[in-house]
Coordinates of C-alpha atoms in Angstrom, one line a residue:
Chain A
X1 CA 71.6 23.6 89.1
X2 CA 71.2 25.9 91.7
X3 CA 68.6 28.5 91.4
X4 CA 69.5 32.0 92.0
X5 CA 67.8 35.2 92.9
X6 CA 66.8 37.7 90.3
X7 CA 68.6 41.1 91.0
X8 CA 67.2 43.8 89.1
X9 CA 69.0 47.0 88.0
X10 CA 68.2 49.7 86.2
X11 CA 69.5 53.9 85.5
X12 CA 66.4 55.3 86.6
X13 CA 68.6 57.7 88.6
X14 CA 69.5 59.3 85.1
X15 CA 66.0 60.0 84.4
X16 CA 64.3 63.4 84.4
X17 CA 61.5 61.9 86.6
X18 CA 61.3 58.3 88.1
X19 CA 58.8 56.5 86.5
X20 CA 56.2 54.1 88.8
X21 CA 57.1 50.4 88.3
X22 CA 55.6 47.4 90.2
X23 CA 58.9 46.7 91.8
X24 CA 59.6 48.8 95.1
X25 CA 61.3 51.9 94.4
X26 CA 64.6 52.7 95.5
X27 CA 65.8 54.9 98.3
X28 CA 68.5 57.2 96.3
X29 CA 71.5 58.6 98.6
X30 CA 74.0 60.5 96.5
X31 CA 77.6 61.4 97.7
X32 CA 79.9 63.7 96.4
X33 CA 84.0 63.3 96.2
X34 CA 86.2 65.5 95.4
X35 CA 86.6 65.6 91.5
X36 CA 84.5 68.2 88.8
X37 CA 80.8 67.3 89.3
X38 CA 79.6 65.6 86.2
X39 CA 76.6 67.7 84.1
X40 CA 73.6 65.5 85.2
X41 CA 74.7 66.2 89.3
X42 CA 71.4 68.6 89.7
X43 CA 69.0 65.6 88.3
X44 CA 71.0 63.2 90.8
X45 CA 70.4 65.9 94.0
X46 CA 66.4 66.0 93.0
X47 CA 66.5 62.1 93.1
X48 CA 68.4 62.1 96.5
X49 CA 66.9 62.0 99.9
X50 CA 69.7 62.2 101.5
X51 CA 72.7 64.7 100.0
X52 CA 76.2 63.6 102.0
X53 CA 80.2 65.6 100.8
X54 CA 83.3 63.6 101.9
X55 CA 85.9 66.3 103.0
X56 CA 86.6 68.2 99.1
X57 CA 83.3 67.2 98.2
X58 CA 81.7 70.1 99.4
X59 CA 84.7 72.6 97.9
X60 CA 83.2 70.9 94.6
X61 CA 79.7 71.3 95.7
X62 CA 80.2 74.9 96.9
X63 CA 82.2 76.2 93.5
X64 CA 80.4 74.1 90.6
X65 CA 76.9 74.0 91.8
X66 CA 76.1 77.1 90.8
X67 CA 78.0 76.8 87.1
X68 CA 74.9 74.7 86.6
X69 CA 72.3 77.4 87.1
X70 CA 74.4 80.6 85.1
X71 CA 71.3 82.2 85.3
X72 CA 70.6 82.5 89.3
X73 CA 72.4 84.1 92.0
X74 CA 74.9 81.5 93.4
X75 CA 74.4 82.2 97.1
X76 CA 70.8 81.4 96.2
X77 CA 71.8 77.9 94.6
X78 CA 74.1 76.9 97.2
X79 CA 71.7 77.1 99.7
X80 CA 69.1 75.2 97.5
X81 CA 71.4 72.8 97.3
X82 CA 73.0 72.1 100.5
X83 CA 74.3 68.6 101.7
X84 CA 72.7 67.0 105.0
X85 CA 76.0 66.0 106.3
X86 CA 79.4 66.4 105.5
X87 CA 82.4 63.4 106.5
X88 CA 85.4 62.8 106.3
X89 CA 88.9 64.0 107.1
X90 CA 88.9 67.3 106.9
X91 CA 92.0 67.9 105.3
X92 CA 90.4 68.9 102.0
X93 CA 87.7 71.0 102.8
X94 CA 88.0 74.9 102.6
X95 CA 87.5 76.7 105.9
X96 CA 85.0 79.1 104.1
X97 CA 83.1 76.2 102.7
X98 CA 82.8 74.0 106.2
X99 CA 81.7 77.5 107.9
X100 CA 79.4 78.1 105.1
X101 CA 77.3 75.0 105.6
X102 CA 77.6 74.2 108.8
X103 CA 75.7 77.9 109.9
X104 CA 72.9 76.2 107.0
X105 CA 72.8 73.1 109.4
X106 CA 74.7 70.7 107.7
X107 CA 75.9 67.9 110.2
X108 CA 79.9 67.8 110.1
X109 CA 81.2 64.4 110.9
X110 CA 85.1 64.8 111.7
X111 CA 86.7 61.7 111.1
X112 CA 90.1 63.2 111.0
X113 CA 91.5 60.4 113.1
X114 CA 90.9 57.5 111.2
X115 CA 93.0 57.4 108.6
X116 CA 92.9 52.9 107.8
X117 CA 89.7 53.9 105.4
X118 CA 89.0 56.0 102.2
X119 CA 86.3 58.9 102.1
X120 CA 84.5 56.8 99.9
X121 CA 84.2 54.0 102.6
X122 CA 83.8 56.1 105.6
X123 CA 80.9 57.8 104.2
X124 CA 79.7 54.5 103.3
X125 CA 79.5 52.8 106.3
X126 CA 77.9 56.1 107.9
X127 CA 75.3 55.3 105.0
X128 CA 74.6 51.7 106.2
X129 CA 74.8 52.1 109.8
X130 CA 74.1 55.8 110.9
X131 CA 71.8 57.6 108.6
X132 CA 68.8 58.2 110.3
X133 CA 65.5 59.6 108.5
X134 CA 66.6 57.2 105.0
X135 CA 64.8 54.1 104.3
X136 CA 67.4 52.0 103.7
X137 CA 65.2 48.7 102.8
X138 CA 66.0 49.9 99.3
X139 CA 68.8 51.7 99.3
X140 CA 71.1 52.9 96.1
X141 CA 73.9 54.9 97.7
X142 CA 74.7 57.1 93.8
X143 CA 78.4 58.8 93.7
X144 CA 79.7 61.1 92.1
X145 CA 83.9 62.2 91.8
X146 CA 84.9 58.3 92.6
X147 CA 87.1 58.3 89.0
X148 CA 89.5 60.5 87.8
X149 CA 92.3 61.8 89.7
X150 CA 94.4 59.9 91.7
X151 CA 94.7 56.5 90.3
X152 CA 95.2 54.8 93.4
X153 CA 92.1 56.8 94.6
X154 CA 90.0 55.5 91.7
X155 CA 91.0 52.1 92.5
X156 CA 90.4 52.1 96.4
X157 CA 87.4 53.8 95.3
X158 CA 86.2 50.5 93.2
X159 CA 87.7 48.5 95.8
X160 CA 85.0 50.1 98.5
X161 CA 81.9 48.6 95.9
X162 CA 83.6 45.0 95.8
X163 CA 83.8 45.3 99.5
X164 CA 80.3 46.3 100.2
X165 CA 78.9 43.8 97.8
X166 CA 75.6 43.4 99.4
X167 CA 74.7 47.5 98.7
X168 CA 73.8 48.9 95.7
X169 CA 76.5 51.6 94.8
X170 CA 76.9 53.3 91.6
X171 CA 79.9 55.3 90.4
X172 CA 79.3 57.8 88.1
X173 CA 81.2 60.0 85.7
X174 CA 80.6 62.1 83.0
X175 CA 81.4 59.3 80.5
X176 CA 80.0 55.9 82.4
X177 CA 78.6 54.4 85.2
X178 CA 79.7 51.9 87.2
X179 CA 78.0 48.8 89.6
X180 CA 78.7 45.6 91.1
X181 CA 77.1 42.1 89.8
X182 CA 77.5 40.5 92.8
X183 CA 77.9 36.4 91.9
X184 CA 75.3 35.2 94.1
X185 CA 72.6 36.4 92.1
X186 CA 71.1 36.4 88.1
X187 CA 71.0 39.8 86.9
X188 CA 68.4 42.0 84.8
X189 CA 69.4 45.1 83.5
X190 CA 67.1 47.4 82.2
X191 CA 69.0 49.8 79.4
X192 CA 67.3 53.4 79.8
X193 CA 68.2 53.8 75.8
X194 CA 67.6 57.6 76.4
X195 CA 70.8 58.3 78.4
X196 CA 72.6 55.1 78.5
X197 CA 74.3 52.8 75.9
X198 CA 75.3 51.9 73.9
X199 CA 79.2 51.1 74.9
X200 CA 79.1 48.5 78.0
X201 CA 81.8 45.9 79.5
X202 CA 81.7 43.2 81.9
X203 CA 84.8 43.3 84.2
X204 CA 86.3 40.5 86.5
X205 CA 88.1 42.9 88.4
X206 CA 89.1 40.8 91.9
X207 CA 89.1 36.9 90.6
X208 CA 89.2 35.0 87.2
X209 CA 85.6 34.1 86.0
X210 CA 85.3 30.5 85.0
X211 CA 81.9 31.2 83.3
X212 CA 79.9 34.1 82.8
X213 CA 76.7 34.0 80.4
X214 CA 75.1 37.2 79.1
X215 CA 72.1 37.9 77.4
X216 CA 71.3 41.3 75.0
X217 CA 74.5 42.1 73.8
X218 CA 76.7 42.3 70.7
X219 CA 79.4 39.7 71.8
X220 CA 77.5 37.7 74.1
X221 CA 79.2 35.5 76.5
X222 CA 78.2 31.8 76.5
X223 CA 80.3 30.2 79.9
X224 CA 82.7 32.1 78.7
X225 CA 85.8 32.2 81.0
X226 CA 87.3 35.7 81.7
X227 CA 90.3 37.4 83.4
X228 CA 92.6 40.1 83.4
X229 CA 95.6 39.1 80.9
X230 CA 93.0 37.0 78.8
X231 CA 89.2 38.1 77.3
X232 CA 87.9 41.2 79.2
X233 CA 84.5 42.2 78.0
X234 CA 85.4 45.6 77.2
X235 CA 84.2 47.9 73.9
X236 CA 80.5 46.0 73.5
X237 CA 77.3 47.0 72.4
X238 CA 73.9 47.0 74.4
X239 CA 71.9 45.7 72.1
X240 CA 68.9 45.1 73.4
X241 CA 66.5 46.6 75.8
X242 CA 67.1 43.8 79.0
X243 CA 70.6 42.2 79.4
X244 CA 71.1 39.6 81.8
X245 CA 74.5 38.3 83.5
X246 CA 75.3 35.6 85.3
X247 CA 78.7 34.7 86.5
X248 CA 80.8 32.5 89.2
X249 CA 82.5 35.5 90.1
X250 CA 81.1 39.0 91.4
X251 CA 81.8 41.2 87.6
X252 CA 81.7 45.1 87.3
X253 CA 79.1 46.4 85.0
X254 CA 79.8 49.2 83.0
X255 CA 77.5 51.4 80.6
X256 CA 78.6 54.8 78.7
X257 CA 75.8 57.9 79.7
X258 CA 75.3 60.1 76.8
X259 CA 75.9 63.3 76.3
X260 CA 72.8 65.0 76.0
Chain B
X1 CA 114.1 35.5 90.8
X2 CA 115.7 38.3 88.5
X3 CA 115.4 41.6 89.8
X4 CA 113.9 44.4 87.1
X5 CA 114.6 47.9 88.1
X6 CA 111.8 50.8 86.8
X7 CA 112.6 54.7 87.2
X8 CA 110.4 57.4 85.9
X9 CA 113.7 59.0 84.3
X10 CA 111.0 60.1 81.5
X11 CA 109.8 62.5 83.8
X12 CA 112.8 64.2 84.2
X13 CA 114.5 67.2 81.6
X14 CA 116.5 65.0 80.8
X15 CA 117.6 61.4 81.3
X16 CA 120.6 61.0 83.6
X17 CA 123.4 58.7 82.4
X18 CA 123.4 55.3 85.0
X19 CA 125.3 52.2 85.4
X20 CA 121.8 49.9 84.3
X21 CA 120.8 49.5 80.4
X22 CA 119.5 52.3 78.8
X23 CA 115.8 52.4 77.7
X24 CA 114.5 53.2 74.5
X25 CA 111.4 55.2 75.1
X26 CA 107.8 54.9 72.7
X27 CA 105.3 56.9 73.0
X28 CA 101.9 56.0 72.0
X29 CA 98.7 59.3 72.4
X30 CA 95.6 58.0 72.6
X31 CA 92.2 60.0 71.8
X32 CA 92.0 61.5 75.4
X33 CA 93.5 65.5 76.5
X34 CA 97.3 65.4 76.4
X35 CA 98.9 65.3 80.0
X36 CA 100.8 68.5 80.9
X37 CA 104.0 66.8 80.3
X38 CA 103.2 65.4 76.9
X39 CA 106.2 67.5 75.2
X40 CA 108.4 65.8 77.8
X41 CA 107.8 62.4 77.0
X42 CA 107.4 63.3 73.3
X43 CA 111.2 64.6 73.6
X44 CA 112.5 61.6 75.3
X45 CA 110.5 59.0 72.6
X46 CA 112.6 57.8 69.6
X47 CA 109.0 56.2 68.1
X48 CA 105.6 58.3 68.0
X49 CA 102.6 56.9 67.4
X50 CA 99.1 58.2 67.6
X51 CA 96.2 56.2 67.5
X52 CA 93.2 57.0 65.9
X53 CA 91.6 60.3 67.5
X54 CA 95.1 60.9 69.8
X55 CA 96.2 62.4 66.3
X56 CA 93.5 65.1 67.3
X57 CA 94.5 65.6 70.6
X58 CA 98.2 66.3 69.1
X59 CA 97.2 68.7 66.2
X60 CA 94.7 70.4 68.7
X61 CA 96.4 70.4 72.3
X62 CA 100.4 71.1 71.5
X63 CA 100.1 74.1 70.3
X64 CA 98.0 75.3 73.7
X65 CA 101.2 73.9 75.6
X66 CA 103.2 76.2 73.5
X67 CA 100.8 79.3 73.6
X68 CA 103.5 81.7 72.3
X69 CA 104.2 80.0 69.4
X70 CA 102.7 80.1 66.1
X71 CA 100.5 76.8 66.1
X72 CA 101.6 75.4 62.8
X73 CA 105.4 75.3 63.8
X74 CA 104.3 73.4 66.8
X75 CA 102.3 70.9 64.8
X76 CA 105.2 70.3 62.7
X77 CA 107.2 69.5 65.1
X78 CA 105.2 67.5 66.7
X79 CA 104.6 65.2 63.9
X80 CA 103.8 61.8 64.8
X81 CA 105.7 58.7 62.7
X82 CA 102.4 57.0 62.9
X83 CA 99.1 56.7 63.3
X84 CA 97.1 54.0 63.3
X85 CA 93.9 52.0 64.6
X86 CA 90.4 51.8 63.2
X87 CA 90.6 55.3 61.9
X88 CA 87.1 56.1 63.1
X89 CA 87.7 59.1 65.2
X90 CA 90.9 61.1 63.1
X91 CA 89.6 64.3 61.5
X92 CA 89.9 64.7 57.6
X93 CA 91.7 67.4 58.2
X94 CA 94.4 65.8 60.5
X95 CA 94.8 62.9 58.6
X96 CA 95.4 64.9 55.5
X97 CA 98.2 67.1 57.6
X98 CA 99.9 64.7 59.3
X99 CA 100.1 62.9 55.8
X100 CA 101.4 65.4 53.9
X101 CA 104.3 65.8 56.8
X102 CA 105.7 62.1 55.6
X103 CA 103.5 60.4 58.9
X104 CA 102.5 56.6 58.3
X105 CA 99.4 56.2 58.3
X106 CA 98.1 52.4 58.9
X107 CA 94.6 51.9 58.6
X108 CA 93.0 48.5 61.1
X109 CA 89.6 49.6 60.2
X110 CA 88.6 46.3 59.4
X111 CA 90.1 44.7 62.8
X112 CA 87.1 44.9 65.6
X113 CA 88.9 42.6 68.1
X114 CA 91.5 44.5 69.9
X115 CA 91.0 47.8 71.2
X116 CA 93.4 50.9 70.0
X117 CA 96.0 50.6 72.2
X118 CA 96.5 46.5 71.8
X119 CA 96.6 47.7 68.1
X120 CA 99.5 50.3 68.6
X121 CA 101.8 47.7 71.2
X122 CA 101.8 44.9 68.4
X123 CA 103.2 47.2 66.0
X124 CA 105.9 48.7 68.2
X125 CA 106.7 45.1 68.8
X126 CA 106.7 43.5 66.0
X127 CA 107.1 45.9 63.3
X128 CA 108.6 48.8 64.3
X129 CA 111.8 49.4 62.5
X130 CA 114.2 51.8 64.1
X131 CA 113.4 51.6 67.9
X132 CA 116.6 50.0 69.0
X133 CA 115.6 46.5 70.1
X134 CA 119.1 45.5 71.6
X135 CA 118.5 48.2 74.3
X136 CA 114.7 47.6 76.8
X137 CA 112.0 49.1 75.0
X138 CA 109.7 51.0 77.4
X139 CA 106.2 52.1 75.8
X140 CA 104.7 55.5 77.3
X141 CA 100.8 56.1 77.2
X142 CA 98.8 59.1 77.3
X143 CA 95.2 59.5 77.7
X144 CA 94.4 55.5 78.2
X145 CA 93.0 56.9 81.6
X146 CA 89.4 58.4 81.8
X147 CA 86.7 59.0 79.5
X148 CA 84.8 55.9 79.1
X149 CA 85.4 52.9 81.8
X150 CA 85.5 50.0 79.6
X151 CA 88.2 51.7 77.2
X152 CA 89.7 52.2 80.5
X153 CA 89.4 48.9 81.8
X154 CA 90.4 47.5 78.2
X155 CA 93.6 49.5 78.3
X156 CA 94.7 48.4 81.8
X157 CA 94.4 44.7 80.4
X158 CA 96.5 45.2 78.1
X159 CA 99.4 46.1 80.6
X160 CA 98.2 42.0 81.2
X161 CA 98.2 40.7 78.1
X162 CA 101.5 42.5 77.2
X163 CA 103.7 41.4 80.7
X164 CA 106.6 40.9 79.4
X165 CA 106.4 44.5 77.6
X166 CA 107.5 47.5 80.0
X167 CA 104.4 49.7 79.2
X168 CA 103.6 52.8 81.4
X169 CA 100.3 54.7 81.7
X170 CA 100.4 58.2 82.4
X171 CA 97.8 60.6 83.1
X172 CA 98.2 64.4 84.8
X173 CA 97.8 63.0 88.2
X174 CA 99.2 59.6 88.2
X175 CA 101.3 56.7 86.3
X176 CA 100.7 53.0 86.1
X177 CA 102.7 49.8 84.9
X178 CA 102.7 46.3 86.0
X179 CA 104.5 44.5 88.4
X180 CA 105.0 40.7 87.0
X181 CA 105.4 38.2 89.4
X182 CA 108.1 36.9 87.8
X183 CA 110.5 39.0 88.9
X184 CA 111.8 40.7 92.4
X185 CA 111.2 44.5 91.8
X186 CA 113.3 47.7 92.5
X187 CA 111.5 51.0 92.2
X188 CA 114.0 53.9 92.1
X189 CA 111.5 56.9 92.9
X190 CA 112.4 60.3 91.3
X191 CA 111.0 62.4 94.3
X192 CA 111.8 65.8 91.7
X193 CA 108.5 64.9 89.5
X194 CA 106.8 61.7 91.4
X195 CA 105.2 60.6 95.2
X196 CA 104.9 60.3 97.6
X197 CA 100.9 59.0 97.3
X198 CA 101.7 55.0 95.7
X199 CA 99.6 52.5 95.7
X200 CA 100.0 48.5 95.0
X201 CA 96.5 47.1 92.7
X202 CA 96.1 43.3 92.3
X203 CA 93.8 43.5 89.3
X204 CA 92.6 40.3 88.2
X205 CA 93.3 38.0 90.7
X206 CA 93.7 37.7 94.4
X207 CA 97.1 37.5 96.0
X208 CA 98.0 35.4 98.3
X209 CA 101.7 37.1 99.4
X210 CA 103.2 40.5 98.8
X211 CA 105.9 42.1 100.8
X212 CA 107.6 45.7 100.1
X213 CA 109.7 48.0 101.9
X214 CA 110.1 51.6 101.4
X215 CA 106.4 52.2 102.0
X216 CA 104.2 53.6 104.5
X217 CA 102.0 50.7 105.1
X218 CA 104.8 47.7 103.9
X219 CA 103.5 45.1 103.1
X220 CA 104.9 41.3 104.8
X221 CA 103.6 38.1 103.2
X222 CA 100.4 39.8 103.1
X223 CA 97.4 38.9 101.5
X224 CA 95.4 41.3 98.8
X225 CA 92.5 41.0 96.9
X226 CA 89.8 43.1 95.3
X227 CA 86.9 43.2 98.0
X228 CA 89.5 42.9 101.0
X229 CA 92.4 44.8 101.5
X230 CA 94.4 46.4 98.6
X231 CA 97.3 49.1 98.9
X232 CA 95.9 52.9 98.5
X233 CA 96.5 55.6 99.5
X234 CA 100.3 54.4 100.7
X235 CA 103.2 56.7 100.8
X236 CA 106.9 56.3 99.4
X237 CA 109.2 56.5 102.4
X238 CA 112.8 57.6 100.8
X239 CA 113.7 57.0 97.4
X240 CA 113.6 53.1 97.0
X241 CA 110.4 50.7 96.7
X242 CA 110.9 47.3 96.7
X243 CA 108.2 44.9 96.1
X244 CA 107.6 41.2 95.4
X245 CA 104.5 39.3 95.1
X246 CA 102.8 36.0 94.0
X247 CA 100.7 37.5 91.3
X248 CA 101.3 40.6 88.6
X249 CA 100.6 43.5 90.8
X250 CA 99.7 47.3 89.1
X251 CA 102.0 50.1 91.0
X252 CA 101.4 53.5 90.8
X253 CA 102.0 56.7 91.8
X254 CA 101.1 60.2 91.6
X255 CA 102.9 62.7 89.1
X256 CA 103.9 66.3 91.4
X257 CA 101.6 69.2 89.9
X258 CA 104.7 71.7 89.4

């Protein structure tokens, strides 16, 4: 049997404050579509060292941010909260918005002439390859507006984690979160029970699992085959504090985030 | 192969008269906000069935689609036949109403296995008595799209599990059904409530050919798979789609805002 590398995960993202832990912490990037900010998109911005809108991102940015903070003049919260860069198309973005940020110094990256790629993939691959200033030993690129909407959208948008399998994206919405378990490594995942949980699936989204074994939940699997048109692990319980997966195939892991 | 024909006549007022069988139209509300259109499809359905907490959504939400009307004529009319699933999310109060209106009410509390929506497509299937089987059933679903992934996931499965069913998600901003691979496929696109953004999903497992025409980006014998290329953001050229492939492919396409 082969032996596989441990990958740990864990929400600490969701967390008022990141707790210290032995293993190296993680960079945090967030990114921003274009779909209603979820609730918790403040906590992610303090998290974030690097704040990035793709095209209607930053219309969402601009309007909702300051819904958050009913309490403080919006001009001032938009300029607390301004991206460092802003990618993509173009096509989306309101002319107010782009002239808005750009005189706070955001850096505008006109892609409008590639059109083979999502937003969601452009700005990733500016991530990985561009991004100066960002540690990106430990990355976690967060995003936020990649479900909803468009259906096609949501599913280019999952396609764009399966295709950078070797990053650490998360897709989050008001209801869940969403990651890759890529296949080439054991996985550890550390439930924050305080704003995660307990409703979780396992999801062989590109290829047919021959045998996936879990470890912490209701319905464990126990080289359990899976695929689409057969078993799904869909509607189970965390039920412990550490699951663990392992699979032939690279699963999506998905947890509910409670509404606090 | 056999060729299978789909149109999103449902979207329309009303359903045109055409030369290929008639469809029977059932629609199932799940517990998520009704789409715009939900008195549409609700018009068109001979069967109604809400599962679980959809019977919320339809006591709560049609009467805000219908803002000038007094709300209890609304939720008269818009009684559901049934409602069924694990019965953990209907209100009381809904349950009691929709009851006392002469709805069925079928109670799979003690059945943990399948998720709401499998629930609802067995019983159209198998028990449901005046949906006219000799003409092609088509199943219409609200609000199996967003909220929680998994249910999401879950629901998309069963378009899987069900292929030989003609089942159609439908959300505000898009509608999905499944392509099986059995069959050569003609998509006849209603440009009046539908397009032109489309896409082509193989969910599940990789595909080794596909080949359209009346898209954008067509595809010819070409390879798809989750983690390398799948069909997004395409656009319908015209008003026919024609696709074939070696696996069950997912279309779908946006619903026009109007």
């Amino acid at each position: 049997m082969i032996a596989m590398d441990l990958m740990h995960h864990s929400s600490c993202f969701l967390l008022p404050t990141i707790p210290l832990q032995r293993r190296p912490s993680l960079t945090y990037a967030l990114l921003v579509l274009n779909q209603n900010l979820p609730r918790f998109t403040p906590l992610l911005w303090n998290h974030a060292q690097l704040h990035l809108c793709a095209d209607g991102g930053a219309n969402r940015l601009y309007d909702e941010m300051p819904l958050f903070f009913p309490q403080e003049d919006a001009s001032d919260v938009r300029r607390r909260n301004k991206p460092d860069v802003i990618k993509g198309d173009m096509d989306s973005i309101r002319r107010e918005v782009l002239e808005f940020y750009a005189s706070l110094g955001t850096e505008i990256v006109d892609k409008s002439h590639d059109q083979d790629t999502t937003d969601l993939h452009k700005c990733v691959t500016y991530i990985r390859d561009s991004a100066s200033g960002l540690d990106k030993s430990n990355l976690c690129v967060l995003v936020v507006g990649a479900l909803g909407g468009r259906f096609d959208h949501e599913m280019g948008n999952l396609n764009v984690i399966c295709r950078f399998s070797s990053m650490r994206i998360v897709l989050l919405s008001n209801d869940s979160l969403i990651h890759l378990l890529p296949r080439t490594y054991c996985h550890e995942i550390h439930i924050q029970t305080s704003v995660e949980g307990p409703h979780c699936g396992l999801i062989p989204i590109g290829t047919p699992s021959k045998s996936s074994t879990t470890t912490g939940l209701q319905w464990d699997l126990n080289n359990t085959a899976m695929e689409f048109g057969g078993l799904v692990s869909t509607s189970n319980i965390v039920k412990e504090e550490k699951v663990t997966v392992q699979s032939d195939c690279d699963l999506l892991w998905t947890i509910s985030i409670k509404k606090l | 192969m056999d060729l299978m024909h789909h149109s999103s006549t449902f979207l329309l007022p009303t359903i045109p008269l055409h030369h290929g069988p008639s469809l029977t139209y059932a629609l199932v509300v799940l517990n998520q906000t009704l789409p715009r259109f939900a008195p549409l499809l609700w018009k068109h359905a001979q069967l109604r069935l809400c599962a679980d907490g959809g019977a919320n959504r339809v006591f709560d939400e049609m009467p805000l689609l219908f803002p000038e009307e007094d709300a209890s004529d609304v939720r008269r009319r818009y009684k559901p036949d049934v409602i069924k699933g694990d019965m953990d999310s209907i209100r009381k109060e809904v349950l009691d109403f929709y009851r006392s209106l002469g709805t069925e009410i079928i109670d799979k509390s003690h059945d943990q296995d399948t998720t709401d929506l499998h629930k609802c497509i067995t019983y159209i299937r198998d028990f449901a008595p005046d949906v006219n089987k000799s003409s092609q059933l088509c199943i219409l679903v609200a609000g199996a799209l967003g909220g929680r992934y998994d249910h999401e996931m879950g629901n998309l499965n069963v378009l899987y599990c069900f292929s030989a069913l003609r089942i159609v998600l439908l959300s505000d901003d898009s509608l999905i059904y499944l392509l099986p691979r059995t069959h050569h496929h003609e998509i006849h696109i209603q440009t009046s409530v539908e397009g032109p953004h489309c896409g082509l999903i193989p969910i599940g497992v990789p595909s080794r050919s596909s080949t359209t025409t009346g898209l954008r980006w067509n595809l010819n014998n070409t390879e798809m798979r989750f983690g390398g290329l799948i069909s997004s953001s395409n656009i319908v050229v015209g008003e026919k789609v024609t696709v074939q492939s070696d696996t069950d492919l997912l279309w779908t396409i946006s619903i026009k805002k109007l």
